Amino acid sequence: MVNLTSNRLTRRCVLQGIAAGMVANGFATGGAIAASKIPFGVAVHLDPFRQEPRFRNLLKKHADLIVPMNALKWASLRYDRDKFDFTGADEIIDFALQHGKSIHGHALLWYHANPKWLDAIRSARELERLLAQHIEQVAGRYEGKIATWDVVNEVVAHDPLTQGKWRRGIWYDLLGPRHVELAFAAAARAAPSARLFINDYDLEDDSLRTEARQTAILQIVRRLQDKNIPIHGVGLQAHLYAERGIGRENLGKFVRSLDALGLEVAVTELDVIDWKLPADRDRRDRAVAATVREFLEALTSAGQPRNVTTWGLSDANSWVKETFPRQDSAIARPLPFDANWQPKPMFHEIKKFTG
Ligand code: 9MR
């Protein structure tokens, strides 16, 4: 019998399993809202985590899963070339373990948030060696503690229709498409018990650009499987734009294609970019919640995600504020809790799905 959860999963063995009438692992397809509880995850920024007891209390109470938002990035761990600094990552991970939360690791490879010395490297051999060593150290240190990893983050070009499939940056420029294979193979060696994910944004609407991004992800997954390199899931970042709408059919099709390849889906960075919504607070909060509902309904009607994680918890700490400032200067409200750590309609909406 084909073991669909095996690390040695190949595309052929998945297709054989499906042809034999087996149900692919990962998520149960069908059903408007998943029968079992979907774990609720929260990405944790170190500053409010250290300074704000209300944040830690809410994490204890509501989070099933915790993601260090920045503490596991190269820029945090590898500020100095010669030593690893695990201080921040350990703080968050120890808290999660102490309170019985699962942990998702973000991220072993990204084109952004790298130390200057890394971006200055010009030798492919040196970069390849550093990547293998980094993953061995980082994923190895947390083997058995970090259940799932974003092995690669945002490796697909912003717009594959005009830019080609791959994201330009140190990894692609020096190592070519191989950087993804190297990273997944190294992660499988260092953390054999972890589930390994590829993570990316703009996979949720039905524009041609999004379709091209989905196609690129599917191609990357198939290529890894054909080479017998383990990959277990795709992270939908889900930085949703309130004005864009969800591509229900397109998202469903993408999720079912991944399911057919034996892959799980996780929602990894949910928030709602509200810069085009009306200023009125209650109207804006309702519209943000409606966007989340539309997304989670579309997603769960195609399959049950491994978890739903928001990129922070309170509007007091969100990248959306600076990156998508509103013309009226009103403060962004992209997250489930307001700046005073009070729940908003978005939180109640998520709870309908996460229990
Ligand atoms: O929210 C994160 C912000 O605090 C960091 O300064 C920034 C650079 O490290 O990264 C932000 O998180 C990004 C995530 O790692 C990948 N997807 C997009 C997120 C928002 O930019």
Coordinates of N, CA, C and O in Angstrom, one line a residue, residues 72-223:
L72 N 13.3 33.8 13.1 CA 14.0 32.6 12.4 C 14.5 33.0 11.0 O 15.0 32.2 10.3
K73 N 14.4 34.3 10.7 CA 14.9 34.7 9.4 C 16.4 34.9 9.5 O 17.0 35.1 10.6
W74 N 17.1 34.8 8.3 CA 18.5 34.9 8.3 C 19.0 36.2 9.0 O 19.9 36.3 9.7
A75 N 18.2 37.3 8.7 CA 18.6 38.6 9.3 C 18.7 38.6 10.8 O 19.5 39.3 11.4
S76 N 17.8 37.8 11.4 CA 17.8 37.7 12.9 C 18.8 36.8 13.4 O 19.5 37.0 14.3
L77 N 18.9 35.6 12.7 CA 19.8 34.5 13.3 C 21.3 34.8 12.9 O 22.2 34.3 13.6
R78 N 21.5 35.4 11.7 CA 22.8 35.4 11.1 C 23.4 36.9 10.9 O 24.0 37.2 9.9
Y79 N 23.0 37.7 11.9 CA 23.5 39.1 11.8 C 25.0 39.1 11.6 O 25.6 39.8 10.8
D80 N 25.7 38.3 12.5 CA 27.1 38.1 12.3 C 27.3 36.8 11.5 O 26.7 35.8 11.8
R81 N 28.3 36.9 10.6 CA 28.5 35.8 9.7 C 29.0 34.6 10.5 O 28.7 33.4 10.2
D82 N 29.8 34.8 11.6 CA 30.5 33.7 12.3 C 29.7 33.1 13.4 O 30.2 32.1 14.0
K83 N 28.5 33.6 13.8 CA 27.8 32.9 14.8 C 26.3 33.1 14.6 O 25.8 34.0 14.0
F84 N 25.6 32.1 15.1 CA 24.1 32.1 15.1 C 23.6 32.7 16.4 O 24.2 32.4 17.5
D85 N 22.6 33.5 16.3 CA 22.0 34.1 17.5 C 20.6 33.6 17.6 O 19.7 34.1 16.9
F86 N 20.4 32.6 18.5 CA 19.0 32.0 18.6 C 18.2 32.7 19.7 O 17.1 32.1 20.1
T87 N 18.7 33.8 20.3 CA 18.0 34.3 21.5 C 16.5 34.5 21.3 O 15.7 34.0 22.0
G88 N 16.2 35.3 20.3 CA 14.7 35.6 20.1 C 13.9 34.4 19.7 O 12.8 34.2 20.2
A89 N 14.5 33.6 18.8 CA 13.7 32.4 18.3 C 13.5 31.5 19.5 O 12.4 31.0 19.7
D90 N 14.5 31.3 20.3 CA 14.4 30.4 21.5 C 13.3 30.9 22.5 O 12.5 30.1 23.0
E91 N 13.3 32.2 22.7 CA 12.3 32.8 23.6 C 10.9 32.4 23.2 O 10.0 32.0 24.0
I92 N 10.6 32.6 21.9 CA 9.2 32.3 21.4 C 9.0 30.8 21.4 O 7.9 30.4 21.8
I93 N 9.9 30.1 21.0 CA 9.7 28.6 20.9 C 9.6 28.0 22.2 O 8.7 27.1 22.5
D94 N 10.4 28.5 23.2 CA 10.2 27.9 24.6 C 8.8 28.2 25.1 O 8.2 27.4 25.8
F95 N 8.4 29.5 24.9 CA 7.0 29.8 25.3 C 6.0 28.9 24.7 O 5.1 28.4 25.4
A96 N 6.1 28.7 23.4 CA 5.1 27.8 22.7 C 5.2 26.4 23.3 O 4.1 25.8 23.6
L97 N 6.3 25.9 23.5 CA 6.4 24.5 24.0 C 5.9 24.4 25.4 O 5.1 23.5 25.8
Q98 N 6.2 25.4 26.2 CA 5.7 25.5 27.6 C 4.2 25.5 27.7 O 3.6 24.9 28.6
H99 N 3.6 26.1 26.7 CA 2.1 26.2 26.7 C 1.4 25.2 25.8 O 0.2 25.4 25.5
G100 N 2.2 24.3 25.3 CA 1.6 23.2 24.5 C 1.1 23.6 23.1 O 0.1 23.0 22.6
K101 N 1.7 24.6 22.6 CA 1.4 25.1 21.2 C 2.2 24.4 20.2 O 3.4 24.2 20.4
S102 N 1.7 24.1 19.0 CA 2.6 23.6 18.0 C 3.3 24.8 17.3 O 2.9 26.0 17.5
I103 N 4.4 24.5 16.6 CA 5.2 25.6 16.1 C 5.5 25.4 14.6 O 5.8 24.3 14.1
H104 N 5.3 26.6 13.9 CA 5.6 26.6 12.5 C 6.9 27.5 12.3 O 6.9 28.6 12.8
G105 N 7.8 27.0 11.5 CA 9.1 27.7 11.3 C 9.0 28.6 10.0 O 8.6 28.1 9.0
H106 N 9.4 29.8 10.1 CA 9.4 30.8 9.0 C 10.7 31.5 9.0 O 11.0 32.2 10.0
A107 N 11.5 31.4 8.0 CA 11.6 30.7 6.8 C 13.1 30.4 6.6 O 13.9 31.2 6.9
L108 N 13.4 29.3 6.0 CA 14.8 28.9 5.8 C 15.5 29.5 4.6 O 16.7 29.7 4.6
L109 N 14.7 30.0 3.7 CA 15.2 30.7 2.5 C 14.2 31.7 2.0 O 13.1 31.4 1.8
W110 N 14.7 32.9 1.9 CA 13.9 34.1 1.4 C 14.8 35.0 0.7 O 16.0 35.1 1.1
Y111 N 14.3 35.7 -0.3 CA 15.2 36.6 -1.1 C 15.4 37.9 -0.2 O 16.3 38.7 -0.5
H112 N 14.5 38.1 0.8 CA 14.5 39.4 1.5 C 14.9 39.0 3.0 O 14.9 37.9 3.4
A113 N 15.2 40.1 3.8 CA 15.5 40.0 5.2 C 16.8 39.1 5.4 O 16.8 38.2 6.3
N114 N 17.8 39.3 4.6 CA 19.0 38.6 4.7 C 20.1 39.6 5.2 O 20.0 40.8 4.9
P115 N 21.1 39.1 5.9 CA 22.2 40.0 6.3 C 23.0 40.5 5.1 O 23.0 39.8 4.1
K116 N 23.5 41.7 5.3 CA 24.3 42.3 4.2 C 25.4 41.4 3.7 O 25.6 41.3 2.5
W117 N 26.1 40.7 4.6 CA 27.2 39.9 4.2 C 26.7 38.8 3.2 O 27.4 38.3 2.4
L118 N 25.5 38.3 3.5 CA 25.0 37.2 2.6 C 24.7 37.7 1.2 O 25.1 37.1 0.2
D119 N 24.0 38.9 1.1 CA 23.7 39.5 -0.2 C 25.0 39.9 -1.0 O 24.9 40.0 -2.2
A120 N 26.1 40.0 -0.3 CA 27.3 40.4 -0.9 C 28.1 39.2 -1.6 O 29.0 39.4 -2.3
I121 N 27.6 38.0 -1.3 CA 28.3 36.8 -1.8 C 28.2 36.7 -3.3 O 27.1 37.0 -3.9
R122 N 29.3 36.3 -4.0 CA 29.2 36.2 -5.4 C 29.6 34.8 -5.9 O 29.5 34.6 -7.1
S123 N 30.0 33.9 -5.0 CA 30.3 32.6 -5.5 C 29.2 31.6 -5.2 O 28.7 31.4 -4.1
A124 N 28.8 30.9 -6.3 CA 27.7 29.9 -6.2 C 28.1 28.8 -5.2 O 27.2 28.4 -4.4
R125 N 29.3 28.4 -5.3 CA 29.7 27.3 -4.4 C 29.7 27.6 -2.9 O 29.2 26.9 -2.1
E126 N 30.1 28.9 -2.7 CA 30.1 29.4 -1.3 C 28.6 29.5 -0.8 O 28.3 29.1 0.3
L127 N 27.8 30.0 -1.7 CA 26.4 30.2 -1.3 C 25.7 28.8 -1.0 O 24.9 28.7 0.0
E128 N 26.0 27.9 -1.9 CA 25.4 26.6 -1.7 C 25.8 25.9 -0.4 O 25.0 25.3 0.4
R129 N 27.1 26.1 0.0 CA 27.6 25.6 1.2 C 27.0 26.2 2.4 O 26.6 25.6 3.4
L130 N 26.8 27.6 2.3 CA 26.2 28.3 3.4 C 24.7 27.9 3.6 O 24.3 27.8 4.7
L131 N 24.0 27.7 2.5 CA 22.6 27.3 2.6 C 22.5 26.0 3.3 O 21.7 25.8 4.2
A132 N 23.3 25.0 2.9 CA 23.2 23.7 3.5 C 23.6 23.8 5.0 O 22.9 23.2 5.8
Q133 N 24.6 24.5 5.3 CA 25.1 24.7 6.7 C 24.0 25.4 7.5 O 23.7 24.9 8.7
H134 N 23.4 26.4 7.0 CA 22.3 27.1 7.7 C 21.1 26.2 8.0 O 20.7 26.2 9.2
I135 N 20.7 25.5 7.0 CA 19.5 24.7 7.2 C 19.8 23.5 8.2 O 19.0 23.2 9.1
E136 N 21.0 23.0 8.1 CA 21.4 21.9 9.0 C 21.4 22.4 10.5 O 20.8 21.8 11.3
Q137 N 21.9 23.6 10.7 CA 22.0 24.2 12.0 C 20.6 24.5 12.5 O 20.3 24.2 13.7
V138 N 19.8 25.2 11.7 CA 18.6 25.8 12.2 C 17.5 24.8 12.3 O 16.9 24.6 13.3
A139 N 17.3 24.1 11.2 CA 16.2 23.0 11.2 C 16.6 21.9 12.1 O 15.8 21.3 12.8
G140 N 17.9 21.6 12.2 CA 18.4 20.6 13.1 C 18.2 20.9 14.5 O 17.8 20.1 15.3
R141 N 18.5 22.2 14.9 CA 18.3 22.6 16.3 C 16.9 22.3 16.8 O 16.7 22.0 18.0
Y142 N 15.9 22.6 15.9 CA 14.5 22.5 16.4 C 13.8 21.2 15.9 O 12.6 21.1 15.9
E143 N 14.6 20.2 15.5 CA 14.0 19.0 15.0 C 13.2 18.4 16.2 O 13.7 18.3 17.3
G144 N 12.0 18.0 15.9 CA 11.1 17.4 16.9 C 10.3 18.5 17.6 O 9.4 18.2 18.4
K145 N 10.7 19.8 17.5 CA 10.0 20.9 18.1 C 9.2 21.7 17.1 O 8.0 22.0 17.3
I146 N 9.8 22.0 16.0 CA 9.1 22.7 14.9 C 8.5 21.7 14.0 O 9.1 20.9 13.4
A147 N 7.1 21.7 14.0 CA 6.4 20.6 13.3 C 6.4 20.8 11.7 O 6.3 19.9 11.0
T148 N 6.3 22.1 11.4 CA 6.2 22.4 9.9 C 7.2 23.6 9.6 O 7.3 24.5 10.5
W149 N 7.8 23.6 8.5 CA 8.7 24.7 8.1 C 8.3 25.3 6.7 O 8.0 24.6 5.8
D150 N 8.4 26.6 6.7 CA 8.4 27.3 5.4 C 9.9 27.1 4.9 O 10.8 27.8 5.4
V151 N 10.1 26.1 4.1 CA 11.5 25.8 3.6 C 11.9 27.0 2.7 O 13.0 27.5 2.8
V152 N 11.0 27.3 1.7 CA 11.3 28.4 0.8 C 10.1 29.4 0.9 O 9.0 28.9 0.9
N153 N 10.4 30.6 0.9 CA 9.4 31.7 0.9 C 9.5 32.6 -0.3 O 10.6 33.1 -0.6
E154 N 8.4 32.7 -1.0 CA 8.3 33.7 -2.1 C 9.4 33.5 -3.2 O 10.1 34.4 -3.5
V155 N 9.5 32.2 -3.7 CA 10.5 32.0 -4.7 C 9.9 32.2 -6.1 O 10.6 32.1 -7.1
V156 N 8.6 32.4 -6.2 CA 7.9 32.7 -7.5 C 7.9 34.2 -7.7 O 7.7 35.0 -6.8
A157 N 8.2 34.6 -9.0 CA 8.2 36.0 -9.3 C 6.9 36.7 -9.0 O 5.8 36.0 -9.0
H158 N 6.9 38.0 -8.6 CA 5.7 38.7 -8.4 C 4.7 38.6 -9.5 O 3.5 38.3 -9.3
D159 N 5.2 38.7 -10.7 CA 4.3 38.6 -11.9 C 5.0 37.7 -13.0 O 5.8 38.2 -13.8
P160 N 4.8 36.4 -12.9 CA 5.4 35.5 -13.8 C 5.1 35.8 -15.3 O 5.8 35.4 -16.2
L161 N 3.9 36.5 -15.5 CA 3.6 36.8 -16.9 C 4.6 37.7 -17.6 O 4.8 37.7 -18.8
T162 N 5.2 38.6 -16.8 CA 6.1 39.6 -17.4 C 7.5 39.4 -16.9 O 8.4 39.9 -17.5
Q163 N 7.7 38.6 -15.8 CA 9.0 38.6 -15.2 C 9.7 37.2 -15.3 O 10.8 37.0 -14.8
G164 N 9.0 36.2 -15.9 CA 9.5 34.9 -15.8 C 9.1 34.2 -14.5 O 8.6 34.9 -13.6
K165 N 9.3 32.9 -14.4 CA 8.7 32.2 -13.3 C 9.3 32.5 -12.0 O 8.7 32.6 -10.9
W166 N 10.7 32.7 -11.9 CA 11.4 32.8 -10.7 C 11.6 34.1 -10.1 O 11.8 35.1 -10.9
R167 N 11.6 34.3 -8.8 CA 11.9 35.5 -8.1 C 13.4 35.7 -8.2 O 14.2 34.8 -7.9
R168 N 13.8 36.9 -8.7 CA 15.2 37.2 -8.7 C 15.7 37.6 -7.3 O 15.0 38.1 -6.5
G169 N 16.9 37.3 -7.1 CA 17.5 37.6 -5.8 C 18.7 36.7 -5.6 O 19.1 35.9 -6.5
I170 N 19.4 36.8 -4.5 CA 20.7 36.1 -4.3 C 20.6 34.6 -4.6 O 21.4 34.0 -5.3
W171 N 19.5 34.0 -4.2 CA 19.4 32.5 -4.4 C 19.3 32.1 -5.8 O 20.0 31.2 -6.3
Y172 N 18.3 32.7 -6.5 CA 18.1 32.4 -7.9 C 19.3 32.9 -8.8 O 19.8 32.1 -9.7
D173 N 19.8 34.0 -8.5 CA 20.8 34.6 -9.4 C 22.1 33.8 -9.3 O 22.7 33.6 -10.3
L174 N 22.4 33.2 -8.2 CA 23.6 32.4 -8.1 C 23.4 30.9 -8.3 O 24.3 30.3 -8.9
L175 N 22.3 30.4 -7.9 CA 22.1 29.0 -7.9 C 21.1 28.5 -8.9 O 21.0 27.3 -9.2
G176 N 20.3 29.4 -9.5 CA 19.3 29.0 -10.4 C 18.2 28.3 -9.7 O 18.1 28.3 -8.5
P177 N 17.3 27.6 -10.5 CA 16.1 26.9 -10.0 C 16.5 25.9 -8.9 O 15.7 25.5 -8.1
R178 N 17.7 25.4 -9.0 CA 18.2 24.4 -8.1 C 18.2 24.8 -6.6 O 18.2 24.0 -5.7
H179 N 18.1 26.2 -6.3 CA 18.1 26.6 -4.9 C 16.9 26.0 -4.1 O 17.1 25.7 -3.0
V180 N 15.8 25.8 -4.8 CA 14.6 25.2 -4.1 C 14.9 23.7 -3.8 O 14.6 23.3 -2.7
E181 N 15.5 23.0 -4.7 CA 15.8 21.6 -4.5 C 16.8 21.4 -3.3 O 16.7 20.6 -2.5
L182 N 17.8 22.3 -3.4 CA 18.9 22.2 -2.4 C 18.3 22.5 -1.0 O 18.6 21.8 0.0
A183 N 17.4 23.4 -0.9 CA 16.8 23.8 0.4 C 15.9 22.7 0.9 O 16.0 22.3 2.1
F184 N 15.0 22.1 0.1 CA 14.1 21.0 0.5 C 14.9 19.8 0.9 O 14.6 19.1 1.9
A185 N 16.0 19.5 0.1 CA 16.8 18.3 0.4 C 17.5 18.5 1.8 O 17.5 17.6 2.6
A186 N 18.0 19.7 2.0 CA 18.7 19.9 3.3 C 17.8 19.9 4.4 O 18.1 19.4 5.5
A187 N 16.6 20.4 4.3 CA 15.6 20.5 5.3 C 15.1 19.0 5.7 O 15.0 18.7 6.9
A188 N 15.0 18.2 4.7 CA 14.6 16.8 4.9 C 15.6 16.1 5.7 O 15.3 15.2 6.6
R189 N 16.9 16.4 5.4 CA 18.0 15.7 6.2 C 18.0 16.2 7.6 O 18.2 15.4 8.5
A190 N 17.9 17.5 7.8 CA 18.1 18.1 9.1 C 16.9 17.9 10.0 O 17.0 17.8 11.2
A191 N 15.7 17.8 9.4 CA 14.5 17.7 10.2 C 13.6 16.7 9.6 O 12.5 17.0 9.1
P192 N 13.9 15.4 9.8 CA 13.2 14.4 9.1 C 11.7 14.2 9.6 O 10.9 13.7 8.8
S193 N 11.4 14.7 10.8 CA 10.1 14.6 11.2 C 9.2 15.8 10.8 O 8.0 15.8 11.0
A194 N 9.8 16.8 10.3 CA 9.0 18.0 10.0 C 8.3 17.9 8.7 O 8.7 17.2 7.8
R195 N 7.1 18.6 8.6 CA 6.4 18.7 7.3 C 6.9 20.0 6.6 O 7.0 21.1 7.2
L196 N 7.3 19.8 5.3 CA 8.0 20.9 4.6 C 7.2 21.6 3.6 O 6.5 21.0 2.7
F197 N 7.1 22.9 3.7 CA 6.2 23.7 2.9 C 6.9 24.7 2.0 O 8.0 25.2 2.3
I198 N 6.3 25.0 0.9 CA 6.6 26.2 0.1 C 5.6 27.2 0.4 O 4.4 26.9 0.4
N199 N 6.0 28.5 0.6 CA 5.1 29.5 1.0 C 5.1 30.7 0.1 O 6.2 31.1 -0.4
D200 N 3.9 31.2 -0.3 CA 3.9 32.3 -1.2 C 2.6 33.1 -1.1 O 1.6 32.7 -0.4
Y201 N 2.6 34.3 -1.7 CA 1.5 35.2 -1.5 C 0.8 35.4 -2.9 O 1.2 34.8 -3.9
D202 N -0.4 36.1 -2.9 CA -1.2 36.3 -4.1 C -1.5 35.0 -4.8 O -1.1 34.8 -6.0
L203 N -2.1 34.1 -4.1 CA -2.6 32.8 -4.7 C -4.1 32.7 -4.5 O -4.7 31.6 -4.7
E204 N -4.8 33.8 -4.1 CA -6.2 33.6 -3.7 C -7.2 34.3 -4.6 O -8.4 34.0 -4.4
D205 N -6.8 35.1 -5.6 CA -7.9 35.7 -6.4 C -7.9 35.0 -7.8 O -7.4 33.9 -7.9
D206 N -8.6 35.6 -8.8 CA -8.7 34.9 -10.0 C -8.1 35.7 -11.2 O -8.5 35.5 -12.3
S207 N -7.1 36.5 -10.9 CA -6.5 37.3 -12.0 C -5.6 36.3 -12.8 O -5.2 35.3 -12.3
L208 N -5.2 36.7 -14.0 CA -4.3 35.9 -14.8 C -2.9 35.8 -14.1 O -2.2 34.8 -14.1
R209 N -2.5 36.9 -13.4 CA -1.2 36.9 -12.7 C -1.3 35.8 -11.6 O -0.3 35.1 -11.4
T210 N -2.4 35.8 -10.8 CA -2.5 34.8 -9.8 C -2.5 33.4 -10.4 O -1.8 32.5 -9.8
E211 N -3.2 33.2 -11.5 CA -3.2 31.9 -12.1 C -1.8 31.4 -12.5 O -1.4 30.3 -12.3
A212 N -1.0 32.4 -13.0 CA 0.4 32.1 -13.4 C 1.2 31.8 -12.2 O 2.1 30.9 -12.2
R213 N 0.9 32.4 -11.1 CA 1.7 32.1 -9.8 C 1.3 30.7 -9.3 O 2.2 30.0 -8.9
Q214 N 0.0 30.4 -9.4 CA -0.4 29.0 -9.0 C 0.3 28.0 -9.8 O 0.7 26.9 -9.4
T215 N 0.3 28.2 -11.2 CA 0.9 27.3 -12.1 C 2.4 27.1 -11.8 O 2.9 26.0 -11.7
A216 N 3.0 28.2 -11.4 CA 4.5 28.1 -11.1 C 4.7 27.2 -9.9 O 5.6 26.4 -9.8
I217 N 3.8 27.4 -8.9 CA 3.9 26.6 -7.6 C 3.7 25.1 -8.0 O 4.5 24.2 -7.5
L218 N 2.7 24.8 -8.8 CA 2.4 23.4 -9.1 C 3.6 22.8 -9.9 O 4.0 21.7 -9.6
Q219 N 4.2 23.6 -10.7 CA 5.4 23.1 -11.5 C 6.6 22.8 -10.5 O 7.2 21.8 -10.6
I220 N 6.7 23.7 -9.6 CA 7.8 23.5 -8.6 C 7.6 22.2 -7.8 O 8.5 21.4 -7.6
V221 N 6.4 22.0 -7.3 CA 6.0 20.8 -6.5 C 6.2 19.6 -7.4 O 6.9 18.6 -6.9
R222 N 5.8 19.6 -8.6 CA 5.9 18.3 -9.4 C 7.4 18.0 -9.7 O 7.8 16.9 -9.6
R223 N 8.2 19.1 -9.9 CA 9.6 18.9 -10.1 C 10.3 18.3 -8.9 O 11.1 17.3 -9.0

